[in-house]
Structure formats: structure tokens, C-alpha cells
Amino acid sequence: MNKRSNWLIVSLLLTGLVLLVACGGQQTGEEQTLFVGPNLVECTGVAPQMCMQVKDTPDGEYRLFYDQIEGFTFEEGYEYELRVRVEPVENAPADASSLKYTLVEEVSKTPVSAATSQPAAEGDVKTLYVGPELVDCVGVGPQQCMQVKENPGDEYTLFYQQIDGFTFEPGYEYELLVRVTTVENPPADGSSLQYTLVDVVSQTPVTAGATAVETDQAASLVGPLWQAQTIQGTAVLPDTEVTAVFGEDGSLGGSAGCNTYTTSYQVNGSNITIGLPASTQQLCTEPAGIMEQETDFLTSALPSAATFRINGSSLEIMTAGGQIAVLANRIP
């Protein structure tokens, strides 16, 4: 084979290699704009980690970004506008993202002053579930409170504070990630905790019929004689009667087993608060333990009430932690 033939073969090989590189370097995927916030925040993916906060529009809400952007180096204290390429990842591992993000262009990098920047990652991040309605409550004065719970199966409790960065819209149930930080030297009428929105995980519309159930429960509470079966998980002593009657005027009274008592209560949806009762001062000696039972009922069980639920002829009054403070049956 002569030299000319050798050069021809080499030329063809080089041409093929160039074409192969050119084809392999073709860009795929879609381009999009991401706005990146100035701070990393704690988040949990496969394990606890630090996440960027991103949004699709300048006026949108930041959401947690669990991935990395190839070619982009994050520097805290700046807001970024980025053009990124988003490509699907074939056969992605179960614990990895199905999308790959690659930096196309850093459109802008704007320094954020300490006064306007979100605080560095401090405090605990927790999940709060927010109910679909505001309810009347009394803090420093009469106000409207959100209803929150920490687990989907819990009962809602009143939330007397605000969540910075969160705008409540009635008619939706929310799952939120919030950061809870300690407030140094809070005012006497203020909370020692500050809540800041990290992410709106979900916003689910609720039909009007869902709240009607709570209204029916409140109406069923009023009027009947309720007889306690257990007090803080302990069965009521034989031959004793512990009762309660809820009045339409917010009054509550009945027998504590030995003495009669009276107090007041307030209901908001499925939430209930009961004041510390006043009672007569009779002393009973039988059956054994009757006065201890009465003390538990009046000074511990009733004042700990946070929520209630009626199932048929059964009434459950529960603490903020979900424990049953009083289990009672309706007496016909």
C-alpha cells in the first residue's frame, strides 16, 4: 500500500472522529429560567442536606431545589437569574432525580443586603398542616387564628401567630415547611418563637361540605347529659357519676363525682377550650379514691381540653397532644 493510500485512510478516520464528536456534542433538552435565592436552607432528601431555593418567576414563591446545577457555583448572599438546560436522565436511580440541570448562562448575580436577605439556615425546619378556615380566638385581644397540626392524623389546634412569607387563602388545606427560630428578648405579649415559610409543599382545595361536619359536631355537643367513662385513660370508679352538660350560652356544669361544678367553654370548629371549674366543697370518703378522681377531672382533664370529637353517642375530649382527656357517653 503506497503513502497516498495511507494518508487517505488517516483522513477518513479523522473525518469520522470529528463527525462523531460533533454528533455527541449536540445539545438536547429544554432551556428554562431559574431565579435562585441568596441562602441555602436545611432540607431532607435521601438524607438531611442543604438546598438552594428557586422560583420560576421573579414574583413567585421560592421552593426547595434538591438537585445540583452542573457548571454553577452558588455563593451565598446573591440572588441569581440563570438560564439552565433541563434534560431527562435515562434509568435514573430510585434515590436520584430523573432530571439533569446544566448551566447555560448566568444572566445576573445581584448582591442582597443583610437587611433584606433571608436569615442563614438557623432553627429547626418542621412540617405544619394548615386547615381551610380561620376561626375566632382570643390572644392579647379577639382575633382570627389559623388551625394547624403537625401530623395528618392529628386534630387541628389554634395557631396564634403568623408565618412570615405565607399568605393564607381560605378554602385550602396546606402542607408547609417552616423554619422555627427563637426570638431573643420577645415582648411580654409576644411569642418566643418565629415561624418563617420555607416551602408550600401542597395547597389542596376543600369542599364546603368538609367544614359542615365540624358545625354539626359542635351542635351535637350542646344539650345532652354526657357521662364520663374514662378520665385521662383511667376508668371512672364504680358507683360514681361524673357528668357534663354543655349549654348554648357557653356554660358547662355537672357532677364531678362528689361535688357539683360549673365553668365555661368555647368551641371553634373541632377545637375546644374549657376554663378551670369552680365546685362545691363537700368531702366524700366512699368509694376509695373518689376525691382523687374528682381532682383529676376538675384540675387536669377538663382544663387540658384542646379538641373534641363525637362518634355516635360517644364524646372524646382530647389534649393538644392527642391524648383522650375525657371519654363520655351521651345519656338519653
CSV table of C-alpha atoms in Angstrom, one decimal:
chain,number,residue,atom,x,y,z
A,1,MET,CA,0.0,0.0,0.0
A,2,ASN,CA,1.5,3.4,-1.0
A,3,LYS,CA,1.8,6.5,1.1
A,4,ARG,CA,-1.1,8.2,-0.7
A,5,SER,CA,-3.5,5.4,0.3
A,6,ASN,CA,-2.3,5.6,3.9
A,7,TRP,CA,-3.0,9.3,4.0
A,8,LEU,CA,-6.4,8.7,2.6
A,9,ILE,CA,-7.3,6.2,5.3
A,10,VAL,CA,-6.0,8.5,8.0
A,11,SER,CA,-8.1,11.4,6.6
A,12,LEU,CA,-11.2,9.3,6.5
A,13,LEU,CA,-10.6,8.2,10.1
A,14,LEU,CA,-10.1,11.8,11.3
A,15,THR,CA,-13.2,13.0,9.5
A,16,GLY,CA,-15.3,10.2,11.1
A,17,LEU,CA,-13.9,11.1,14.5
A,18,VAL,CA,-14.8,14.8,14.0
A,19,LEU,CA,-18.3,13.9,13.0
A,20,LEU,CA,-18.7,11.6,16.0
A,21,VAL,CA,-17.6,14.3,18.4
A,22,ALA,CA,-19.9,16.8,16.7
A,23,CYS,CA,-22.9,14.5,16.9
A,24,GLY,CA,-22.1,13.6,20.6
A,25,GLY,CA,-21.9,17.2,21.5
A,26,GLN,CA,-25.3,18.2,20.2
A,27,GLN,CA,-27.3,19.9,23.0
A,28,THR,CA,-30.6,18.3,24.0
A,29,GLY,CA,-33.3,19.1,26.5
A,30,GLU,CA,-35.2,22.3,27.1
A,31,GLU,CA,-33.9,25.6,28.4
A,32,GLN,CA,-35.7,27.5,31.2
A,33,THR,CA,-35.0,30.4,33.6
A,34,LEU,CA,-34.5,29.8,37.3
A,35,PHE,CA,-34.3,32.5,40.0
A,36,VAL,CA,-32.1,31.4,42.9
A,37,GLY,CA,-32.4,32.8,46.4
A,38,PRO,CA,-29.5,34.1,48.5
A,39,ASN,CA,-29.4,31.4,51.1
A,40,LEU,CA,-29.1,27.7,51.4
A,41,VAL,CA,-31.6,26.1,53.8
A,42,GLU,CA,-31.8,22.8,55.5
A,43,CYS,CA,-33.9,20.1,53.7
A,44,THR,CA,-34.3,16.4,53.7
A,45,GLY,CA,-34.0,14.3,50.6
A,46,VAL,CA,-32.5,10.8,50.9
A,47,ALA,CA,-30.8,12.3,54.0
A,48,PRO,CA,-30.6,15.8,55.6
A,49,GLN,CA,-28.8,18.2,53.3
A,50,MET,CA,-28.6,21.9,52.3
A,51,CYS,CA,-30.8,23.0,49.4
A,52,MET,CA,-31.0,26.1,47.2
A,53,GLN,CA,-34.3,28.0,46.9
A,54,VAL,CA,-35.5,28.6,43.4
A,55,LYS,CA,-38.6,30.0,41.6
A,56,ASP,CA,-39.6,30.3,38.0
A,57,THR,CA,-40.7,33.9,38.0
A,58,PRO,CA,-39.4,37.0,39.9
A,59,ASP,CA,-42.7,37.3,41.8
A,60,GLY,CA,-43.2,33.6,42.5
A,61,GLU,CA,-42.7,31.8,45.8
A,62,TYR,CA,-39.3,30.1,46.5
A,63,ARG,CA,-39.4,26.3,46.6
A,64,LEU,CA,-36.7,23.9,47.7
A,65,PHE,CA,-34.4,22.7,45.0
A,66,TYR,CA,-32.9,19.3,45.8
A,67,ASP,CA,-30.7,18.9,42.7
A,68,GLN,CA,-27.4,20.4,41.6
A,69,ILE,CA,-26.9,22.7,38.5
A,70,GLU,CA,-23.8,21.5,36.6
A,71,GLY,CA,-21.4,24.3,35.9
A,72,PHE,CA,-22.9,26.6,38.5
A,73,THR,CA,-21.2,27.6,41.7
A,74,PHE,CA,-23.5,29.0,44.4
A,75,GLU,CA,-22.2,31.9,46.5
A,76,GLU,CA,-24.4,32.9,49.5
A,77,GLY,CA,-25.6,36.5,49.7
A,78,TYR,CA,-26.6,36.8,46.0
A,79,GLU,CA,-29.8,36.4,44.0
A,80,TYR,CA,-29.2,34.8,40.7
A,81,GLU,CA,-31.1,34.7,37.4
A,82,LEU,CA,-29.9,31.6,35.5
A,83,ARG,CA,-30.6,30.0,32.1
A,84,VAL,CA,-30.4,26.3,32.5
A,85,ARG,CA,-30.8,23.3,30.3
A,86,VAL,CA,-33.1,20.5,31.7
A,87,GLU,CA,-32.6,17.0,30.3
A,88,PRO,CA,-34.2,13.7,31.3
A,89,VAL,CA,-31.9,11.1,32.9
A,90,GLU,CA,-32.4,7.6,31.5
A,91,ASN,CA,-32.6,4.8,34.1
A,92,ALA,CA,-32.1,7.2,37.0
A,93,PRO,CA,-31.5,5.5,40.4
A,94,ALA,CA,-34.5,5.4,42.7
A,95,ASP,CA,-33.0,7.8,45.1
A,96,ALA,CA,-31.9,10.3,42.4
A,97,SER,CA,-33.6,12.9,40.2
A,98,SER,CA,-34.9,12.0,36.8
A,99,LEU,CA,-33.8,15.4,35.5
A,100,LYS,CA,-30.3,16.9,34.9
A,101,TYR,CA,-29.8,20.6,35.2
A,102,THR,CA,-26.9,22.3,33.3
A,103,LEU,CA,-25.9,26.0,33.4
A,104,VAL,CA,-26.3,27.7,30.1
A,105,GLU,CA,-25.9,31.3,31.2
A,106,GLU,CA,-25.6,33.3,34.4
A,107,VAL,CA,-27.9,36.2,33.4
A,108,SER,CA,-27.4,38.2,36.6
A,109,LYS,CA,-25.9,38.0,40.1
A,110,THR,CA,-27.3,40.6,42.4
A,111,PRO,CA,-25.9,41.2,46.0
A,112,VAL,CA,-28.5,41.1,48.7
A,113,SER,CA,-28.1,43.3,51.8
A,114,ALA,CA,-28.2,41.7,55.2
A,115,ALA,CA,-31.4,43.6,55.9
A,116,THR,CA,-33.3,42.1,53.0
A,117,SER,CA,-31.7,38.7,52.9
A,118,GLN,CA,-33.3,35.7,54.5
A,119,PRO,CA,-31.6,34.6,57.7
A,120,ALA,CA,-28.9,32.0,57.3
A,121,ALA,CA,-30.1,28.5,58.0
A,122,GLU,CA,-30.8,28.5,61.7
A,123,GLY,CA,-33.5,26.9,63.8
A,124,ASP,CA,-35.5,23.8,63.1
A,125,VAL,CA,-37.4,23.1,59.9
A,126,LYS,CA,-40.7,21.3,60.6
A,127,THR,CA,-43.9,20.4,58.7
A,128,LEU,CA,-47.2,22.2,59.5
A,129,TYR,CA,-50.6,21.3,58.1
A,130,VAL,CA,-52.9,24.3,58.0
A,131,GLY,CA,-56.7,24.0,58.0
A,132,PRO,CA,-59.0,25.6,55.4
A,133,GLU,CA,-60.6,28.3,57.7
A,134,LEU,CA,-59.7,31.0,60.1
A,135,VAL,CA,-61.5,30.8,63.4
A,136,ASP,CA,-62.2,33.2,66.2
A,137,CYS,CA,-59.7,33.1,69.0
A,138,VAL,CA,-58.5,35.3,71.9
A,139,GLY,CA,-54.9,36.2,72.3
A,140,VAL,CA,-54.0,39.7,73.5
A,141,GLY,CA,-57.4,40.6,72.1
A,142,PRO,CA,-60.0,39.0,69.9
A,143,GLN,CA,-58.5,37.9,66.6
A,144,GLN,CA,-58.7,35.3,63.8
A,145,CYS,CA,-56.4,32.3,64.1
A,146,MET,CA,-55.2,29.6,61.7
A,147,GLN,CA,-55.7,26.0,62.6
A,148,VAL,CA,-52.6,23.8,62.4
A,149,LYS,CA,-51.4,20.3,63.2
A,150,GLU,CA,-48.0,18.6,62.9
A,151,ASN,CA,-49.3,15.2,61.6
A,152,PRO,CA,-52.1,14.5,59.1
A,153,GLY,CA,-53.9,12.3,61.6
A,154,ASP,CA,-53.9,14.8,64.4
A,155,GLU,CA,-56.7,17.2,65.4
A,156,TYR,CA,-56.2,20.9,64.5
A,157,THR,CA,-55.2,23.3,67.2
A,158,LEU,CA,-55.3,27.1,67.3
A,159,PHE,CA,-52.2,28.9,66.0
A,160,TYR,CA,-52.0,32.4,67.4
A,161,GLN,CA,-49.0,33.6,65.4
A,162,GLN,CA,-48.2,34.5,61.8
A,163,ILE,CA,-45.9,32.6,59.4
A,164,ASP,CA,-43.6,35.1,57.7
A,165,GLY,CA,-43.8,34.8,53.9
A,166,PHE,CA,-47.0,32.8,53.9
A,167,THR,CA,-50.3,34.2,52.6
A,168,PHE,CA,-53.3,32.2,53.8
A,169,GLU,CA,-56.2,31.7,51.4
A,170,PRO,CA,-59.5,30.2,52.9
A,171,GLY,CA,-60.8,27.1,51.3
A,172,TYR,CA,-57.5,25.2,51.1
A,173,GLU,CA,-55.6,22.8,53.2
A,174,TYR,CA,-51.9,23.4,53.2
A,175,GLU,CA,-48.8,21.4,53.9
A,176,LEU,CA,-46.0,23.8,54.7
A,177,LEU,CA,-42.3,23.5,55.6
A,178,VAL,CA,-41.5,26.2,58.1
A,179,ARG,CA,-38.4,27.3,60.0
A,180,VAL,CA,-38.8,27.8,63.7
A,181,THR,CA,-36.3,30.2,65.3
A,182,THR,CA,-36.0,31.5,68.8
A,183,VAL,CA,-36.8,35.2,69.4
A,184,GLU,CA,-34.3,36.9,71.7
A,185,ASN,CA,-36.0,39.2,74.3
A,186,PRO,CA,-39.6,38.9,73.0
A,187,PRO,CA,-42.1,41.4,74.2
A,188,ALA,CA,-44.3,40.3,77.1
A,189,ASP,CA,-47.3,39.9,74.8
A,190,GLY,CA,-45.3,38.3,72.0
A,191,SER,CA,-44.2,34.7,71.2
A,192,SER,CA,-40.7,33.5,71.9
A,193,LEU,CA,-40.8,31.6,68.6
A,194,GLN,CA,-40.7,33.0,65.0
A,195,TYR,CA,-42.1,31.0,62.1
A,196,THR,CA,-40.8,31.5,58.5
A,197,LEU,CA,-42.1,29.8,55.4
A,198,VAL,CA,-39.6,27.6,53.7
A,199,ASP,CA,-41.8,25.9,51.1
A,200,VAL,CA,-45.5,25.4,50.3
A,201,VAL,CA,-45.4,21.6,49.8
A,202,SER,CA,-49.1,21.4,48.8
A,203,GLN,CA,-52.3,23.5,48.6
A,204,THR,CA,-55.4,21.3,48.3
A,205,PRO,CA,-58.9,22.8,47.8
A,206,VAL,CA,-61.5,21.7,50.3
A,207,THR,CA,-65.2,21.4,49.5
A,208,ALA,CA,-67.7,23.3,51.6
A,209,GLY,CA,-69.2,20.0,53.0
A,210,ALA,CA,-66.0,19.2,54.9
A,211,THR,CA,-66.4,22.1,57.3
A,212,ALA,CA,-70.1,21.4,57.7
A,213,VAL,CA,-69.2,18.3,59.6
A,214,GLU,CA,-67.5,20.3,62.3
A,215,THR,CA,-70.5,22.6,62.6
A,216,ASP,CA,-72.7,19.5,63.2
A,217,GLN,CA,-70.3,18.2,65.8
A,218,ALA,CA,-70.5,21.5,67.7
A,219,ALA,CA,-74.3,21.4,67.6
A,220,SER,CA,-74.4,17.8,68.9
A,221,LEU,CA,-72.2,18.7,71.8
A,222,VAL,CA,-74.8,21.1,73.3
A,223,GLY,CA,-77.7,20.0,75.4
A,224,PRO,CA,-77.3,16.3,76.2
A,225,LEU,CA,-76.1,14.9,79.5
A,226,TRP,CA,-72.6,13.3,79.0
A,227,GLN,CA,-71.4,10.7,81.5
A,228,ALA,CA,-67.7,10.1,81.7
A,229,GLN,CA,-66.4,6.6,81.2
A,230,THR,CA,-62.7,7.3,81.5
A,231,ILE,CA,-60.7,10.3,82.8
A,232,GLN,CA,-57.2,10.6,81.4
A,233,GLY,CA,-57.2,6.9,80.4
A,234,THR,CA,-58.5,5.6,83.7
A,235,ALA,CA,-61.9,4.1,84.1
A,236,VAL,CA,-64.4,6.0,86.3
A,237,LEU,CA,-64.8,4.4,89.7
A,238,PRO,CA,-67.9,2.1,90.1
A,239,ASP,CA,-70.8,3.7,91.9
A,240,THR,CA,-69.7,7.3,90.9
A,241,GLU,CA,-71.1,9.5,88.3
A,242,VAL,CA,-69.0,12.2,86.5
A,243,THR,CA,-71.2,14.2,84.1
A,244,ALA,CA,-71.1,17.2,81.9
A,245,VAL,CA,-73.8,19.4,80.2
A,246,PHE,CA,-72.7,22.0,77.6
A,247,GLY,CA,-75.0,25.0,77.4
A,248,GLU,CA,-75.7,27.1,74.3
A,249,ASP,CA,-74.5,30.1,76.3
A,250,GLY,CA,-71.0,28.7,76.7
A,251,SER,CA,-71.7,27.4,80.2
A,252,LEU,CA,-70.5,23.9,81.3
A,253,GLY,CA,-71.6,22.1,84.5
A,254,GLY,CA,-72.4,18.8,86.1
A,255,SER,CA,-71.3,16.4,88.8
A,256,ALA,CA,-67.6,15.7,89.4
A,257,GLY,CA,-68.4,12.5,91.4
A,258,CYS,CA,-68.8,14.1,94.8
A,259,ASN,CA,-69.3,17.8,94.2
A,260,THR,CA,-71.1,19.7,91.5
A,261,TYR,CA,-69.1,22.1,89.3
A,262,THR,CA,-69.5,24.9,86.9
A,263,THR,CA,-67.3,26.6,84.3
A,264,SER,CA,-67.3,28.0,80.8
A,265,TYR,CA,-66.2,26.6,77.4
A,266,GLN,CA,-65.5,27.9,73.9
A,267,VAL,CA,-65.8,25.9,70.6
A,268,ASN,CA,-64.2,26.8,67.3
A,269,GLY,CA,-64.7,24.0,64.7
A,270,SER,CA,-63.3,20.9,66.4
A,271,ASN,CA,-61.3,23.0,68.9
A,272,ILE,CA,-62.5,23.4,72.4
A,273,THR,CA,-61.2,25.3,75.5
A,274,ILE,CA,-62.6,24.8,79.0
A,275,GLY,CA,-62.0,27.1,81.9
A,276,LEU,CA,-60.8,26.0,85.3
A,277,PRO,CA,-64.0,24.8,87.1
A,278,ALA,CA,-65.4,26.1,90.4
A,279,SER,CA,-67.1,23.4,92.6
A,280,THR,CA,-68.8,22.9,95.9
A,281,GLN,CA,-66.7,21.8,98.8
A,282,GLN,CA,-68.2,18.6,100.1
A,283,LEU,CA,-65.9,15.8,101.2
A,284,CYS,CA,-66.7,12.2,100.2
A,285,THR,CA,-64.9,9.2,101.6
A,286,GLU,CA,-66.5,6.4,99.6
A,287,PRO,CA,-65.7,4.8,97.3
A,288,ALA,CA,-62.0,4.9,98.0
A,289,GLY,CA,-60.2,7.3,95.6
A,290,ILE,CA,-63.3,9.4,94.7
A,291,MET,CA,-61.7,12.7,95.7
A,292,GLU,CA,-58.5,12.0,93.8
A,293,GLN,CA,-60.7,11.1,90.7
A,294,GLU,CA,-62.6,14.4,91.2
A,295,THR,CA,-59.4,16.4,91.4
A,296,ASP,CA,-58.0,14.8,88.2
A,297,PHE,CA,-61.2,15.6,86.4
A,298,LEU,CA,-61.6,19.2,87.5
A,299,THR,CA,-58.0,20.4,87.7
A,300,SER,CA,-56.3,18.4,85.0
A,301,ALA,CA,-58.6,16.7,82.4
A,302,LEU,CA,-61.1,19.5,81.7
A,303,PRO,CA,-58.5,22.4,81.6
A,304,SER,CA,-56.3,20.3,79.2
A,305,ALA,CA,-59.1,20.1,76.6
A,306,ALA,CA,-57.9,21.2,73.1
A,307,THR,CA,-60.1,19.3,70.6
A,308,PHE,CA,-63.2,17.1,70.7
A,309,ARG,CA,-64.9,14.5,68.5
A,310,ILE,CA,-68.3,12.9,68.6
A,311,ASN,CA,-68.8,9.4,67.2
A,312,GLY,CA,-72.4,8.4,67.5
A,313,SER,CA,-73.2,8.6,71.2
A,314,SER,CA,-69.5,8.8,72.3
A,315,LEU,CA,-67.7,12.1,73.1
A,316,GLU,CA,-63.9,12.3,73.1
A,317,ILE,CA,-62.3,15.4,74.6
A,318,MET,CA,-58.6,15.4,73.7
A,319,THR,CA,-55.5,17.3,74.8
A,320,ALA,CA,-53.3,19.2,72.4
A,321,GLY,CA,-51.0,16.1,72.2
A,322,GLY,CA,-53.9,13.9,71.0
A,323,GLN,CA,-54.4,12.0,74.3
A,324,ILE,CA,-58.0,11.4,75.4
A,325,ALA,CA,-58.6,13.5,78.5
A,326,VAL,CA,-62.3,12.5,78.9
A,327,LEU,CA,-64.3,9.8,77.2
A,328,ALA,CA,-68.0,10.1,77.8
A,329,ASN,CA,-71.3,8.6,76.6
A,330,ARG,CA,-74.5,10.5,75.9
A,331,ILE,CA,-77.3,9.6,78.3
A,332,PRO,CA,-80.7,9.5,76.6
